């Protein structure tokens, strides 16, 4: 899936907007957090996306260089996603830091590609948006 190759879909919090149901759905799609003007829903007001530290330091992602890392907002988000969706923003951020964004995006592509049709598995729904195949637990 071409969209998963796009670095611009990895949000500052470590979320892959490319596997979000709001990005994948047909109607009223969200373009992802990096699109300031058109980002939808609660992400619009997210304090991570709008964090001054990121802007001041010109960091593309939350970083352990930040003295607040991981901040309360990030920890809460991370906990919710680990519990409900079996995905961790903090783990993603650590991988981005260690592997670099290029390798991270490549791994993400493998992680979320449907084995049946090559479509994208939605992190929220847990199945492929193109054919309905369920994600294999790994
Ligand atoms: Zn599929």
Coordinates of N, CA, C and O in Angstrom, one line a residue, residues 3-121:
X3 N 0.4 4.3 0.7 CA 0.2 5.2 1.8 C 1.1 4.9 3.0 O 1.6 5.8 3.7
X4 N 1.4 3.6 3.2 CA 2.2 3.2 4.3 C 3.7 3.5 4.1 O 4.5 3.5 5.0
X5 N 4.0 3.9 2.9 CA 5.4 4.3 2.6 C 5.7 5.7 3.0 O 6.8 6.2 3.0
X6 N 4.6 6.4 3.3 CA 4.7 7.9 3.5 C 5.1 8.2 4.9 O 4.3 8.0 5.8
X7 N 6.3 8.8 5.1 CA 6.8 9.2 6.4 C 5.8 10.2 7.1 O 5.6 10.2 8.3
X8 N 5.2 11.0 6.2 CA 4.3 12.0 6.7 C 3.1 11.5 7.4 O 2.4 12.2 8.1
X9 N 2.9 10.2 7.3 CA 1.7 9.6 8.1 C 2.1 9.2 9.5 O 1.2 8.7 10.2
X10 N 3.4 9.3 9.8 CA 3.7 8.9 11.2 C 3.6 10.2 12.0 O 4.4 11.2 11.9
X11 N 2.7 10.2 13.0 CA 2.4 11.4 13.8 C 3.5 11.6 14.8 O 4.3 10.7 15.1
X12 N 3.6 12.8 15.4 CA 4.6 13.1 16.4 C 4.6 12.2 17.6 O 5.6 12.0 18.2
X13 N 3.5 11.7 17.9 CA 3.3 10.8 19.1 C 3.8 9.4 18.8 O 3.8 8.5 19.7
X14 N 4.1 9.0 17.5 CA 4.5 7.7 17.2 C 3.3 6.9 16.5 O 3.5 5.8 16.1
X15 N 2.1 7.5 16.5 CA 1.0 6.8 15.9 C 1.2 6.8 14.4 O 1.7 7.7 13.8
X16 N 0.9 5.6 13.8 CA 0.9 5.6 12.3 C -0.5 5.9 11.8 O -1.5 5.1 11.9
X17 N -0.7 7.1 11.3 CA -2.0 7.6 10.9 C -2.5 6.7 9.7 O -3.7 6.6 9.5
X18 N -1.6 6.1 9.0 CA -2.0 5.2 7.9 C -2.8 4.0 8.3 O -3.5 3.4 7.4
X19 N -2.8 3.6 9.5 CA -3.6 2.5 10.0 C -4.8 2.8 10.9 O -5.5 2.0 11.4
X20 N -5.0 4.1 11.0 CA -6.1 4.7 11.8 C -7.4 4.5 11.0 O -7.5 4.8 9.8
X21 N -8.5 4.2 11.7 CA -9.8 4.0 11.0 C -10.3 5.3 10.4 O -11.0 5.3 9.3
X22 N -9.9 6.4 11.0 CA -10.4 7.7 10.4 C -9.6 8.1 9.1 O -10.2 8.8 8.3
X23 N -8.4 7.5 9.0 CA -7.7 7.7 7.8 C -8.2 6.7 6.7 O -8.3 7.1 5.5
X24 N -8.5 5.5 7.1 CA -8.8 4.4 6.2 C -10.3 4.5 5.6 O -10.5 4.0 4.6
X25 N -11.1 5.1 6.4 CA -12.5 5.1 6.0 C -12.8 5.9 4.7 O -12.0 6.7 4.3
X26 N -13.9 5.5 4.1 CA -14.2 6.1 2.8 C -14.7 7.6 2.9 O -14.2 8.5 2.2
X27 N -15.6 7.8 3.8 CA -16.2 9.2 3.9 C -15.5 10.0 5.0 O -15.2 9.5 6.0
X28 N -15.4 11.3 4.8 CA -14.9 12.2 5.8 C -13.5 11.7 6.3 O -13.3 11.7 7.5
X29 N -12.7 11.4 5.4 CA -11.4 10.9 5.8 C -10.5 11.9 6.5 O -10.5 13.1 6.1
X30 N -9.7 11.5 7.4 CA -8.7 12.3 8.0 C -7.4 12.2 7.3 O -7.0 11.0 6.9
X31 N -6.7 13.3 6.9 CA -5.5 13.1 6.1 C -4.3 12.8 7.0 O -3.1 12.6 6.5
X32 N -4.5 12.8 8.3 CA -3.4 12.5 9.3 C -2.9 13.7 10.0 O -3.2 14.8 9.6
X33 N -2.2 13.5 11.1 CA -1.9 14.6 12.0 C -0.9 15.6 11.5 O -0.9 16.7 11.9
X34 N -0.2 15.2 10.4 CA 0.8 16.2 9.9 C 0.1 17.2 9.0 O 0.7 18.2 8.6
X35 N -1.2 17.0 8.7 CA -1.9 18.0 7.9 C -2.7 18.9 8.9 O -3.8 18.6 9.2
X36 N -2.0 19.9 9.3 CA -2.6 20.8 10.3 C -4.0 21.4 10.0 O -4.8 21.5 10.9
X37 N -4.2 21.7 8.8 CA -5.4 22.3 8.4 C -6.6 21.3 8.4 O -7.7 21.7 8.7
X38 N -6.4 20.1 8.0 CA -7.5 19.2 7.8 C -7.6 18.0 8.7 O -8.5 17.2 8.6
X39 N -6.6 17.9 9.7 CA -6.7 16.8 10.6 C -8.0 16.9 11.4 O -8.6 17.9 11.7
X40 N -8.6 15.7 11.6 CA -9.9 15.6 12.2 C -9.9 15.2 13.6 O -9.0 14.7 14.2
X41 N -11.1 15.4 14.2 CA -11.4 14.8 15.5 C -10.6 15.3 16.7 O -10.1 16.4 16.6
X42 N -10.4 14.4 17.6 CA -9.7 14.8 18.8 C -8.2 15.1 18.6 O -7.5 15.8 19.3
X43 N -7.7 14.5 17.4 CA -6.3 14.7 17.1 C -6.0 16.2 16.8 O -4.9 16.7 17.0
X44 N -7.0 16.9 16.3 CA -6.8 18.3 16.0 C -6.3 19.1 17.2 O -5.5 20.0 17.1
X45 N -6.9 18.8 18.4 CA -6.5 19.5 19.6 C -5.5 18.8 20.5 O -5.3 19.2 21.6
X46 N -4.9 17.7 19.9 CA -4.0 16.9 20.7 C -2.8 17.8 21.2 O -2.2 18.5 20.4
X47 N -2.5 17.7 22.5 CA -1.4 18.5 23.0 C 0.0 18.0 22.5 O 1.0 18.7 22.6
X48 N 0.0 16.8 22.1 CA 1.3 16.3 21.5 C 1.6 16.9 20.2 O 2.6 17.4 19.9
X49 N 0.6 16.8 19.3 CA 0.7 17.4 18.0 C 1.0 18.8 18.0 O 1.8 19.4 17.2
X50 N 0.4 19.5 19.1 CA 0.6 21.0 19.2 C 1.7 21.3 20.2 O 1.8 22.5 20.6
X51 N 2.5 20.4 20.6 CA 3.5 20.6 21.6 C 4.6 21.7 21.3 O 5.2 21.6 20.2
X52 N 4.8 22.6 22.2 CA 5.8 23.7 21.9 C 7.2 23.1 21.8 O 8.0 23.7 21.1
X53 N 7.5 22.1 22.6 CA 8.8 21.5 22.6 C 9.2 21.0 21.3 O 10.3 21.2 20.8
X54 N 8.2 20.4 20.6 CA 8.5 19.8 19.3 C 8.8 21.0 18.3 O 9.8 20.9 17.6
X55 N 8.0 22.1 18.4 CA 8.2 23.2 17.5 C 9.6 23.9 17.8 O 10.4 24.2 16.9
X56 N 9.8 24.2 19.1 CA 11.0 24.9 19.5 C 12.3 24.1 19.0 O 13.3 24.8 18.5
X57 N 12.3 22.8 19.2 CA 13.5 22.0 18.8 C 13.5 21.5 17.4 O 14.4 20.8 17.0
X58 N 12.3 21.8 16.7 CA 12.2 21.2 15.4 C 12.3 19.7 15.4 O 12.9 19.1 14.5
X59 N 11.8 19.1 16.4 CA 11.7 17.6 16.4 C 10.5 17.1 15.6 O 9.4 17.7 15.8
X60 N 10.7 16.1 14.9 CA 9.6 15.5 14.1 C 8.7 14.6 15.0 O 7.5 14.4 14.7
X61 N 9.4 14.1 16.0 CA 8.7 13.1 16.9 C 9.0 13.4 18.3 O 10.1 14.0 18.6
X62 N 8.1 13.0 19.2 CA 8.5 13.0 20.6 C 9.8 12.2 20.8 O 10.0 11.2 20.1
X63 N 10.6 12.7 21.7 CA 12.0 12.1 21.8 C 12.4 12.0 23.2 O 12.0 12.8 24.1
X64 N 13.2 11.0 23.5 CA 13.7 11.0 24.9 C 14.7 12.1 25.2 O 15.2 12.2 26.3
X65 N 15.0 12.9 24.2 CA 15.8 14.1 24.4 C 14.9 15.2 25.2 O 15.5 16.1 25.8
X66 N 13.6 15.0 25.2 CA 12.7 15.9 25.9 C 12.7 15.5 27.4 O 12.6 14.3 27.7
X67 N 12.9 16.5 28.3 CA 12.9 16.1 29.7 C 11.6 15.6 30.2 O 11.6 15.0 31.3
X68 N 10.5 15.8 29.5 CA 9.2 15.3 30.0 C 8.9 13.9 29.4 O 7.9 13.4 29.7
X69 N 9.7 13.4 28.5 CA 9.5 12.2 27.8 C 9.5 11.0 28.8 O 10.5 10.8 29.5
X70 N 8.5 10.1 28.8 CA 7.2 10.3 28.1 C 6.3 11.1 29.0 O 6.1 10.8 30.2
X71 N 5.7 12.1 28.5 CA 4.8 13.0 29.3 C 3.5 12.3 29.6 O 3.2 11.2 29.0
X72 N 2.7 12.9 30.4 CA 1.4 12.2 30.9 C 0.5 11.9 29.7 O -0.1 10.8 29.6
X73 N 0.4 12.9 28.8 CA -0.5 12.7 27.7 C 0.0 11.5 26.8 O -0.8 10.6 26.4
X74 N 1.3 11.4 26.6 CA 1.8 10.3 25.8 C 1.6 9.0 26.5 O 1.3 8.0 25.9
X75 N 1.9 9.0 27.8 CA 1.7 7.8 28.6 C 0.3 7.3 28.6 O 0.0 6.1 28.5
X76 N -0.7 8.2 28.7 CA -2.1 7.8 28.7 C -2.5 7.3 27.4 O -3.2 6.2 27.3
X77 N -2.1 7.9 26.3 CA -2.3 7.5 25.0 C -1.8 6.1 24.7 O -2.4 5.2 24.2
X78 N -0.5 6.0 25.1 CA 0.2 4.7 25.0 C -0.5 3.6 25.7 O -0.7 2.5 25.2
X79 N -0.9 3.8 26.9 CA -1.6 2.8 27.7 C -2.9 2.4 27.1 O -3.2 1.2 27.0
X80 N -3.7 3.4 26.6 CA -4.9 3.1 25.9 C -4.7 2.2 24.7 O -5.4 1.2 24.5
X81 N -3.7 2.5 23.9 CA -3.5 1.8 22.7 C -2.9 0.4 23.0 O -3.2 -0.6 22.3
X82 N -2.1 0.3 24.0 CA -1.5 -1.0 24.3 C -2.6 -1.9 24.8 O -2.7 -3.1 24.4
X83 N -3.5 -1.4 25.6 CA -4.6 -2.2 26.2 C -5.7 -2.6 25.2 O -6.0 -3.7 25.0
X84 N -6.1 -1.6 24.4 CA -7.2 -1.8 23.5 C -6.8 -2.3 22.1 O -7.5 -3.1 21.5
X85 N -5.6 -1.9 21.6 CA -5.3 -2.2 20.2 C -4.0 -2.9 20.0 O -3.5 -3.1 18.9
X86 N -3.3 -3.3 21.1 CA -2.1 -4.1 21.0 C -1.0 -3.4 20.2 O -0.3 -3.9 19.4
X87 N -0.9 -2.1 20.5 CA 0.1 -1.2 19.8 C 0.6 -0.2 20.8 O -0.2 0.3 21.6
X88 N 1.9 0.1 20.7 CA 2.5 1.1 21.7 C 3.1 2.2 21.0 O 4.1 2.0 20.2
X89 N 2.7 3.5 21.3 CA 3.3 4.7 20.7 C 4.7 4.8 21.2 O 5.6 5.2 20.4
X90 N 5.0 4.5 22.5 CA 6.3 4.7 23.1 C 7.3 3.7 22.4 O 8.4 4.0 22.1
X91 N 6.8 2.5 22.2 CA 7.6 1.5 21.5 C 7.9 2.0 20.1 O 9.1 1.9 19.6
X92 N 6.9 2.5 19.4 CA 7.1 3.0 18.1 C 8.2 4.1 18.1 O 9.1 4.2 17.2
X93 N 8.1 5.1 19.0 CA 9.0 6.2 19.1 C 10.4 5.7 19.4 O 11.4 6.2 18.8
X94 N 10.6 4.7 20.3 CA 11.9 4.1 20.5 C 12.5 3.5 19.3 O 13.6 3.6 19.0
X95 N 11.6 2.8 18.5 CA 12.0 2.2 17.3 C 12.5 3.2 16.2 O 13.4 3.1 15.5
X96 N 11.7 4.3 16.2 CA 12.0 5.4 15.3 C 13.4 6.0 15.6 O 14.3 6.2 14.8
X97 N 13.6 6.2 16.9 CA 14.9 6.7 17.4 C 16.1 5.7 17.1 O 17.1 6.2 16.7
X98 N 15.8 4.4 17.3 CA 16.9 3.5 17.1 C 17.2 3.1 15.7 O 18.3 2.9 15.2
X99 N 16.1 2.9 14.9 CA 16.2 2.3 13.6 C 16.2 3.4 12.5 O 16.7 3.2 11.4
X100 N 15.7 4.6 12.9 CA 15.5 5.6 11.9 C 14.1 5.5 11.3 O 13.6 4.4 11.2
X101 N 13.6 6.6 10.8 CA 12.2 6.6 10.3 C 12.0 5.7 9.1 O 11.0 5.1 8.9
X102 N 13.1 5.6 8.2 CA 13.0 4.9 7.0 C 12.7 3.4 7.3 O 11.8 2.8 6.8
X103 N 13.5 2.8 8.2 CA 13.4 1.4 8.6 C 12.1 1.2 9.4 O 11.4 0.2 9.2
X104 N 11.7 2.2 10.2 CA 10.5 2.1 10.9 C 9.3 1.9 10.0 O 8.4 1.1 10.2
X105 N 9.2 2.8 9.0 CA 8.1 2.8 8.1 C 8.1 1.5 7.3 O 7.0 0.9 7.0
X106 N 9.2 1.0 6.9 CA 9.3 -0.3 6.3 C 8.7 -1.4 7.1 O 8.0 -2.3 6.6
X107 N 9.1 -1.4 8.4 CA 8.6 -2.4 9.3 C 7.1 -2.3 9.5 O 6.4 -3.3 9.6
X108 N 6.6 -1.0 9.6 CA 5.2 -0.8 9.7 C 4.4 -1.3 8.5 O 3.3 -1.9 8.7
X109 N 5.0 -1.2 7.4 CA 4.4 -1.7 6.2 C 4.2 -3.2 6.3 O 3.1 -3.7 5.9
X110 N 5.2 -3.9 6.7 CA 5.0 -5.3 6.9 C 4.0 -5.7 8.0 O 3.2 -6.6 7.8
X111 N 4.1 -4.9 9.1 CA 3.2 -5.2 10.2 C 1.7 -5.1 9.9 O 0.9 -5.8 10.4
X112 N 1.4 -4.1 9.1 CA 0.0 -3.8 8.8 C -0.5 -4.2 7.5 O -1.6 -3.8 7.1
X113 N 0.3 -4.9 6.7 CA -0.2 -5.3 5.4 C -1.0 -6.6 5.5 O -0.6 -7.5 6.2
X114 N -2.1 -6.6 4.8 CA -3.0 -7.8 4.8 C -2.3 -8.9 4.0 O -1.8 -8.7 2.9
X115 N -2.2 -10.1 4.6 CA -1.6 -11.2 4.0 C -2.4 -11.8 2.8 O -1.9 -12.4 1.9
X116 N -3.7 -11.4 2.8 CA -4.6 -11.9 1.8 C -4.5 -11.1 0.5 O -4.4 -11.6 -0.6
X117 N -4.6 -9.8 0.7 CA -4.8 -8.9 -0.5 C -3.8 -7.8 -0.6 O -3.8 -7.0 -1.5
X118 N -2.9 -7.6 0.5 CA -2.0 -6.5 0.4 C -2.5 -5.2 0.9 O -1.9 -4.2 0.8
X119 N -3.8 -5.2 1.2 CA -4.4 -4.0 1.7 C -3.9 -3.6 3.1 O -2.9 -4.2 3.6
X120 N -4.5 -2.6 3.8 CA -4.1 -2.2 5.1 C -5.0 -2.7 6.2 O -6.2 -2.5 6.1
X121 N -4.3 -3.2 7.2 CA -5.1 -3.6 8.4 C -5.3 -2.4 9.3 O -4.3 -1.7 9.5

